[in-house]
Coordinates of C-alpha atoms and ligand atoms in Angstrom, one line a residue:
X1 CA 0.0 0.0 0.0
X2 CA 1.3 3.4 -0.8
X3 CA 2.0 5.8 2.1
X4 CA -0.7 8.3 1.0
X5 CA -3.3 5.6 0.7
X6 CA -2.4 4.2 4.1
X7 CA -2.9 7.6 5.7
X8 CA -6.2 8.0 3.8
X9 CA -7.4 4.6 5.1
X10 CA -6.4 5.3 8.7
X11 CA -8.2 8.7 8.5
X12 CA -11.3 7.0 7.1
X13 CA -11.3 4.3 9.9
X14 CA -10.9 7.0 12.6
X15 CA -13.8 8.9 11.1
X16 CA -16.0 5.8 11.1
X17 CA -15.1 5.0 14.7
X18 CA -15.8 8.6 15.7
X19 CA -19.1 8.5 13.8
X20 CA -20.1 5.3 15.6
X21 CA -19.1 6.6 19.0
X22 CA -20.9 9.8 18.4
X23 CA -24.1 7.9 17.3
X24 CA -23.9 5.8 20.5
X25 CA -23.5 8.9 22.5
X26 CA -26.5 10.4 20.8
X27 CA -28.6 7.2 21.5
X28 CA -27.6 7.3 25.1
X29 CA -28.4 11.0 25.4
X30 CA -31.7 10.3 23.7
X31 CA -32.4 7.4 26.1
X32 CA -31.6 9.7 29.1
X33 CA -33.7 12.5 27.9
X34 CA -36.7 10.1 27.3
X35 CA -36.2 8.9 30.9
X36 CA -36.2 12.5 32.1
X37 CA -39.3 13.2 29.9
X38 CA -41.1 10.1 31.2
X39 CA -40.4 11.1 34.8
X40 CA -41.6 14.6 33.9
X41 CA -44.7 13.0 32.4
X42 CA -45.8 11.8 35.9
X43 CA -47.8 14.6 37.2
X44 CA -50.3 15.7 39.8
X45 CA -52.7 18.5 39.4
X46 CA -55.4 20.0 41.7
X47 CA -58.6 21.7 40.7
X48 CA -61.8 22.6 42.4
X49 CA -64.5 19.9 42.5
X50 CA -67.1 22.3 44.1
X51 CA -68.3 22.8 47.7
X52 CA -69.9 20.7 50.3
X53 CA -73.6 21.6 51.2
X54 CA -72.1 23.6 54.2
X55 CA -69.8 25.6 51.9
X56 CA -66.5 23.8 52.4
X57 CA -64.0 23.6 49.4
X58 CA -63.7 20.2 47.8
X59 CA -60.7 19.5 45.6
X60 CA -60.1 17.0 42.8
X61 CA -56.6 15.6 42.3
X62 CA -55.5 14.1 39.0
X63 CA -52.5 11.7 39.1
X64 CA -51.1 10.9 35.7
X65 CA -48.3 8.5 34.9
X66 CA -46.0 8.2 31.9
X67 CA -48.2 5.6 30.2
X68 CA -51.3 7.9 30.2
X69 CA -53.0 6.2 33.2
X70 CA -55.0 8.9 35.0
X71 CA -56.6 8.6 38.4
X72 CA -58.8 11.3 39.9
X73 CA -59.4 11.5 43.6
X74 CA -61.7 13.7 45.5
X75 CA -61.0 15.2 49.0
X76 CA -64.7 14.6 49.8
X77 CA -65.1 10.9 50.7
X78 CA -61.4 10.2 49.6
X79 CA -63.2 8.9 46.5
X80 CA -61.6 7.4 43.4
X81 CA -63.7 9.4 41.0
X82 CA -62.3 8.0 37.8
X83 CA -59.5 5.9 36.4
X84 CA -58.5 6.2 32.7
X85 CA -56.8 3.1 31.4
X86 CA -55.5 2.2 27.9
X87 CA -56.8 -0.9 26.1
X88 CA -54.5 -3.2 24.1
X89 CA -54.6 -0.6 21.2
X90 CA -53.8 2.2 23.6
X91 CA -57.3 3.6 23.6
X92 CA -58.2 5.2 26.9
X93 CA -61.5 4.5 28.8
X94 CA -62.7 5.3 32.3
X95 CA -63.1 2.0 34.1
X96 CA -64.6 3.2 37.3
X97 CA -68.3 4.0 37.9
X98 CA -69.2 7.3 39.5
X99 CA -70.2 10.9 38.8
X100 CA -68.8 13.7 36.7
X101 CA -69.8 16.3 39.3
X102 CA -69.5 16.5 43.1
X103 CA -73.3 16.7 43.5
X104 CA -73.7 13.1 42.4
X105 CA -71.7 12.0 45.4
X106 CA -74.2 13.8 47.8
X107 CA -77.0 11.6 46.5
X108 CA -77.9 8.3 48.0
X109 CA -75.5 6.3 45.8
X110 CA -74.1 2.8 46.5
X111 CA -70.6 3.9 47.5
X112 CA -69.1 4.5 44.1
X113 CA -65.3 4.6 44.4
X114 CA -65.4 5.8 48.1
X115 CA -63.2 5.1 51.0
X116 CA -65.3 3.0 53.4
X117 CA -64.9 3.4 57.2
X118 CA -64.7 3.2 60.1
X119 CA -65.8 -0.4 59.4
X120 CA -66.2 -1.7 55.8
X121 CA -69.0 -4.2 55.3
X122 CA -71.5 -5.4 57.9
X123 CA -71.7 -5.6 61.7
X124 CA -74.5 -7.9 62.8
X125 CA -77.3 -6.4 64.9
X126 CA -75.5 -3.0 64.6
X127 CA -73.7 -3.5 67.8
X128 CA -70.6 -5.1 69.3
X129 CA -69.0 -5.5 72.7
X130 CA -65.4 -4.5 73.5
X131 CA -63.8 -4.9 76.9
X132 CA -67.2 -5.6 78.4
X133 CA -68.8 -2.4 77.0
X134 CA -71.5 -2.7 74.4
X135 CA -71.4 -0.1 71.5
X136 CA -74.5 0.6 69.5
X137 CA -74.1 1.6 65.9
X138 CA -76.6 2.9 63.3
X139 CA -78.8 0.1 61.8
X140 CA -78.6 1.3 58.2
X141 CA -79.0 -2.1 56.4
X142 CA -82.0 -3.8 57.9
X143 CA -81.1 -4.6 61.5
X144 CA -77.4 -4.4 60.6
X145 CA -74.7 -1.8 60.3
X146 CA -73.1 -1.3 56.9
X147 CA -70.0 0.6 55.7
X148 CA -69.5 2.8 58.7
X149 CA -73.1 4.0 59.2
X150 CA -75.2 6.9 58.1
X151 CA -72.3 9.3 57.7
X152 CA -69.3 7.1 57.1
X153 CA -65.9 8.1 55.9
X154 CA -67.3 8.3 52.4
X155 CA -69.4 11.3 53.3
X156 CA -66.8 13.5 55.1
X157 CA -64.3 16.0 53.9
X158 CA -60.6 14.9 54.1
X159 CA -57.6 17.2 54.3
X160 CA -55.5 16.5 51.2
X161 CA -51.8 16.9 50.5
X162 CA -50.0 16.2 47.2
X163 CA -47.1 13.8 47.0
X164 CA -44.5 13.7 44.3
X165 CA -41.3 11.7 44.4
X166 CA -39.1 10.3 41.7
X167 CA -41.1 7.1 41.7
X168 CA -44.7 8.1 42.2
X169 CA -47.3 10.8 42.4
X170 CA -50.0 10.7 45.0
X171 CA -52.4 12.3 47.4
X172 CA -52.4 11.9 51.1
X173 CA -55.8 12.3 52.8
X174 CA -56.3 12.8 56.5
X175 CA -59.4 12.6 58.6
X176 CA -60.0 12.7 62.4
X177 CA -63.0 10.6 63.3
X178 CA -64.3 11.8 66.7
X179 CA -64.9 9.6 69.7
X180 CA -68.5 8.4 69.5
X181 CA -68.9 9.2 65.8
X182 CA -71.5 6.8 64.4
X183 CA -71.3 5.0 67.7
X184 CA -67.7 3.9 67.6
X185 CA -65.4 4.5 70.5
X186 CA -62.1 6.5 70.4
X187 CA -60.8 9.4 68.4
X188 CA -59.4 7.8 65.3
X189 CA -56.8 9.7 63.3
X190 CA -56.8 8.2 59.7
X191 CA -54.6 8.7 56.7
X192 CA -55.4 7.2 53.3
X193 CA -52.8 7.6 50.6
X194 CA -53.3 7.0 46.9
X195 CA -50.2 6.7 44.8
X196 CA -49.6 6.0 41.1
X197 CA -46.3 4.9 39.6
X198 CA -44.9 4.1 36.1
X199 CA -45.4 0.4 36.7
X200 CA -49.1 1.1 36.3
X201 CA -49.8 0.4 40.0
X202 CA -52.4 2.4 41.9
X203 CA -51.6 1.8 45.6
X204 CA -54.0 2.6 48.5
X205 CA -52.3 2.7 51.9
X206 CA -54.4 3.1 55.0
X207 CA -53.1 4.1 58.5
X208 CA -54.9 4.9 61.8
X209 CA -54.2 5.4 65.4
X210 CA -56.7 5.7 68.3
X211 CA -56.9 7.0 71.9
X212 CA -59.3 4.2 73.1
X213 CA -59.7 0.6 72.0
X214 CA -61.9 0.5 68.9
X215 CA -62.5 -1.5 65.7
X216 CA -61.2 -0.5 62.2
X217 CA -61.6 -2.0 58.8
X218 CA -61.0 0.4 55.9
X219 CA -61.4 -0.3 52.3
X220 CA -62.1 1.1 48.9
X221 CA -65.5 0.6 47.1
X222 CA -64.7 1.1 43.4
X223 CA -67.1 -0.4 40.9
X224 CA -64.9 -1.6 38.0
X225 CA -65.9 -2.2 34.5
X226 CA -62.8 -2.8 32.5
X227 CA -64.6 -2.3 29.1
X228 CA -65.4 1.2 30.2
X229 CA -67.9 2.6 32.7
X230 CA -71.5 2.4 31.5
X231 CA -70.6 0.3 28.5
X232 CA -72.5 -2.8 29.5
X233 CA -72.5 -5.5 32.2
X234 CA -69.4 -7.2 33.6
X235 CA -70.6 -10.8 33.2
X236 CA -68.0 -11.7 30.5
X237 CA -65.1 -10.4 32.6
X238 CA -62.9 -13.3 33.6
X239 CA -62.2 -13.4 37.3
X240 CA -59.7 -15.3 39.4
X241 CA -59.9 -15.0 43.2
X242 CA -57.0 -16.5 45.1
X243 CA -59.3 -18.1 47.7
X244 CA -60.2 -21.7 48.5
X245 CA -62.9 -20.7 51.0
X246 CA -65.5 -18.1 51.6
X247 CA -67.5 -17.0 54.7
X248 CA -71.0 -18.4 54.6
X249 CA -73.6 -15.8 55.4
X250 CA -77.2 -15.7 56.6
X251 CA -80.1 -13.9 54.8
X252 CA -78.9 -10.6 56.2
X253 CA -75.4 -11.3 54.7
X254 CA -73.9 -11.7 58.2
X255 CA -71.3 -14.5 58.4
X256 CA -72.6 -17.6 60.3
X257 CA -69.0 -18.4 61.3
X258 CA -68.6 -21.2 58.8
X259 CA -65.8 -20.9 56.3
X260 CA -66.8 -23.2 53.4
X261 CA -64.7 -24.6 50.6
X262 CA -65.5 -23.1 47.1
X263 CA -64.8 -26.5 45.5
X264 CA -67.4 -27.8 43.1
X265 CA -69.6 -24.8 43.6
X266 CA -70.4 -21.6 41.6
X267 CA -68.3 -19.8 44.3
X268 CA -65.1 -21.3 42.8
X269 CA -62.9 -18.7 41.1
X270 CA -59.6 -20.3 41.8
X271 CA -59.3 -20.8 38.0
X272 CA -60.3 -17.8 35.8
X273 CA -64.1 -17.9 35.0
X274 CA -66.4 -15.4 33.4
X275 CA -68.3 -13.7 36.2
X276 CA -71.6 -14.6 34.5
X277 CA -70.9 -18.3 33.9
X278 CA -72.6 -19.5 37.0
X279 CA -74.1 -16.4 38.5
X280 CA -77.7 -17.6 38.1
X281 CA -76.9 -20.4 40.5
X282 CA -76.0 -17.9 43.2
X283 CA -79.3 -16.4 44.7
X284 CA -79.1 -12.6 44.4
X285 CA -75.7 -12.7 42.7
X286 CA -72.2 -12.6 44.2
X287 CA -71.9 -10.6 47.4
X288 CA -69.5 -12.7 49.5
X289 CA -66.3 -12.4 51.5
X290 CA -63.6 -14.7 50.3
X291 CA -60.9 -16.0 52.7
X292 CA -57.7 -15.3 50.8
X293 CA -55.0 -17.9 50.4
X294 CA -52.1 -16.2 52.1
X295 CA -48.6 -17.0 53.0
X296 CA -47.0 -14.6 55.5
X297 CA -48.2 -11.1 56.3
X298 CA -46.9 -9.2 53.2
X299 CA -48.6 -8.3 49.9
X300 CA -50.1 -11.3 48.3
X301 CA -52.1 -12.0 45.1
X302 CA -55.8 -11.4 45.8
X303 CA -57.6 -11.4 42.4
X304 CA -57.1 -11.0 38.7
X305 CA -59.7 -9.8 36.3
X306 CA -59.4 -9.8 32.5
X307 CA -61.8 -8.2 30.1
X308 CA -61.5 -10.0 26.7
X309 CA -62.6 -7.3 24.2
X310 CA -60.3 -4.5 25.5
X311 CA -57.6 -6.8 26.8
X312 CA -57.5 -4.8 30.1
X313 CA -56.3 -6.7 33.2
X314 CA -56.7 -5.6 36.8
X315 CA -54.6 -7.5 39.4
X316 CA -55.1 -6.9 43.1
X317 CA -52.5 -7.6 45.8
X318 CA -53.2 -7.0 49.4
X319 CA -52.1 -7.6 53.0
X320 CA -55.8 -8.1 54.0
X321 CA -57.1 -11.6 54.9
X322 CA -60.4 -11.2 52.8
X323 CA -62.0 -9.7 49.8
X324 CA -65.7 -8.9 49.3
X325 CA -66.6 -9.8 45.7
X326 CA -69.8 -7.9 44.9
X327 CA -71.3 -8.3 41.4
X328 CA -73.3 -5.0 41.4
X329 CA -76.5 -6.9 42.1
X330 CA -78.4 -3.8 43.4
X331 CA -77.6 -1.5 40.5
X332 CA -81.0 -1.2 38.8
X333 CA -80.8 1.5 36.2
X334 CA -82.0 4.3 38.4
X335 CA -78.6 6.0 38.6
X336 CA -77.3 8.1 35.8
X337 CA -73.5 8.2 36.1
X338 CA -70.6 9.8 34.2
X339 CA -71.3 10.9 30.6
X340 CA -75.0 10.3 31.2
X341 CA -74.5 6.5 31.3
X342 CA -77.2 4.5 33.1
X343 CA -75.9 1.9 35.5
X344 CA -78.0 -1.3 35.2
X345 CA -77.7 -4.5 37.1
X346 CA -74.2 -6.0 37.0
X347 CA -72.7 -2.9 35.2
X348 CA -69.8 -2.9 37.7
X349 CA -68.2 -5.2 40.2
X350 CA -66.3 -4.5 43.4
X351 CA -63.4 -6.3 45.0
X352 CA -63.2 -4.8 48.5
X353 CA -60.1 -6.0 50.3
X354 CA -61.0 -6.2 54.0
X355 CA -61.2 -8.1 57.3
X356 CA -64.2 -10.4 57.4
X357 CA -67.7 -9.0 57.9
X358 CA -68.9 -8.9 61.5
X359 CA -65.5 -9.6 62.9
X360 CA -66.2 -7.4 66.0
X361 CA -68.7 -10.2 67.0
X362 CA -66.7 -13.2 65.7
X363 CA -63.7 -13.8 68.0
X364 CA -62.7 -16.7 65.7
X365 CA -62.1 -14.2 62.8
X366 CA -58.8 -12.2 62.5
X367 CA -59.1 -9.3 64.9
X368 CA -60.1 -5.8 63.9
X369 CA -59.4 -4.3 67.3
X370 CA -57.1 -1.4 67.4
X371 CA -55.6 -0.4 70.8
X372 CA -54.0 2.9 71.8
X373 CA -50.3 2.8 71.1
X374 CA -50.8 0.4 68.1
X375 CA -50.9 1.5 64.5
X376 CA -53.4 0.2 62.0
X377 CA -51.7 -0.1 58.6
X378 CA -53.0 -1.9 55.5
X379 CA -52.3 -1.7 51.8
X380 CA -53.8 -2.8 48.6
X381 CA -52.1 -2.5 45.2
X382 CA -54.1 -2.4 41.9
X383 CA -51.8 -3.3 39.0
X384 CA -53.1 -2.7 35.4
X385 CA -51.9 -4.1 32.1
X386 CA -53.3 -5.5 28.9
X387 CA -52.9 -8.8 27.1
Ligands
LIG1 C1 -72.0 -4.9 50.0 C2 -73.3 -5.0 49.3 C3 -73.9 -3.6 49.2 C4 -72.9 -2.8 48.4 C5 -73.3 -1.4 48.2 C6 -71.1 -4.1 49.2 O1 -69.9 -3.9 49.8 O2 -71.4 -6.2 50.2 O3 -74.2 -5.9 49.9 O4 -75.1 -3.6 48.5 O5 -71.7 -2.8 49.1 O6 -73.7 -0.9 49.4

């Protein structure tokens, strides 16, 4: 090779190497900037949702993640007002039943999206005895007490605070339930925190402390329809519940104390089954507490729901021992929800992670008693994806 050609070749090689290195650098920078952009894409905004009947300001918080998932939470009732989720084509739909305006939540509605407390689900005979003292609660469900009473945690205004870290956006809601409120003993300071991250997880964390022994069982009462709220019934959603047993109930839906195997019965969702496949064999539809299969005390798989037309999947993990599966049996077309949609029977389902119904009167069930000096803490994670 001639000297001139050699120099030319070396020059060309160096240029190629430089070009490749430069490209790599650019890709890395591009990747980094997408990362920054995606973090930036997680946002939280606050707007006015209106005023309570006694003139107090109610705010609506919108949490958005990098994948376009958007959760809206109201400081009144600590309510999940809406949840926008992409389908397998990326098309968004609101998968939670509820109302567009705050006024809807002042009506007599069946707990759409709300935080339920001080005690989620039923307490038999609307009373319980703790340390030898009988406490009488409101009988707001026949002779029984349901979802915290006449003015439960779903009908009070919570103090709200925004949260934004590098991993998640959220809203922290605080409420002080007074000693004697709805008949319950003890001042109970409660904190409910909703957070959303870029792994498409909506986490609800609950904490409470008391100054007198009391009972606590907090949950969220979202009615899901993964095909989109108001779009039809949920009977073709495929449901798996990680539970071999459920608590048998009497006609007032109070547990008898028997935990029965789901095996060979329409209660069995250990393998995914369309909700509607055996619902006509369950008088009144599903409204039962399942005893979750658990190992340890940490988060464990509770349920998975797949909606075949949209491909949306909801997976629930919880530290709670039970889940109330309610198939929207009492929805009857009398309520007009978001975008004017009418909510007919079975247009939504609930999976309320919880301690078992009537636990204050069932010493054999996991305890719901909270003592002064102890901290109540529970968490449920909703993970969303498509398939
Ligand atoms: C209960 C149902 C009740 C519904 C709405 C569910 O948690 O199990 O019986 O009708 O909430 O109040």
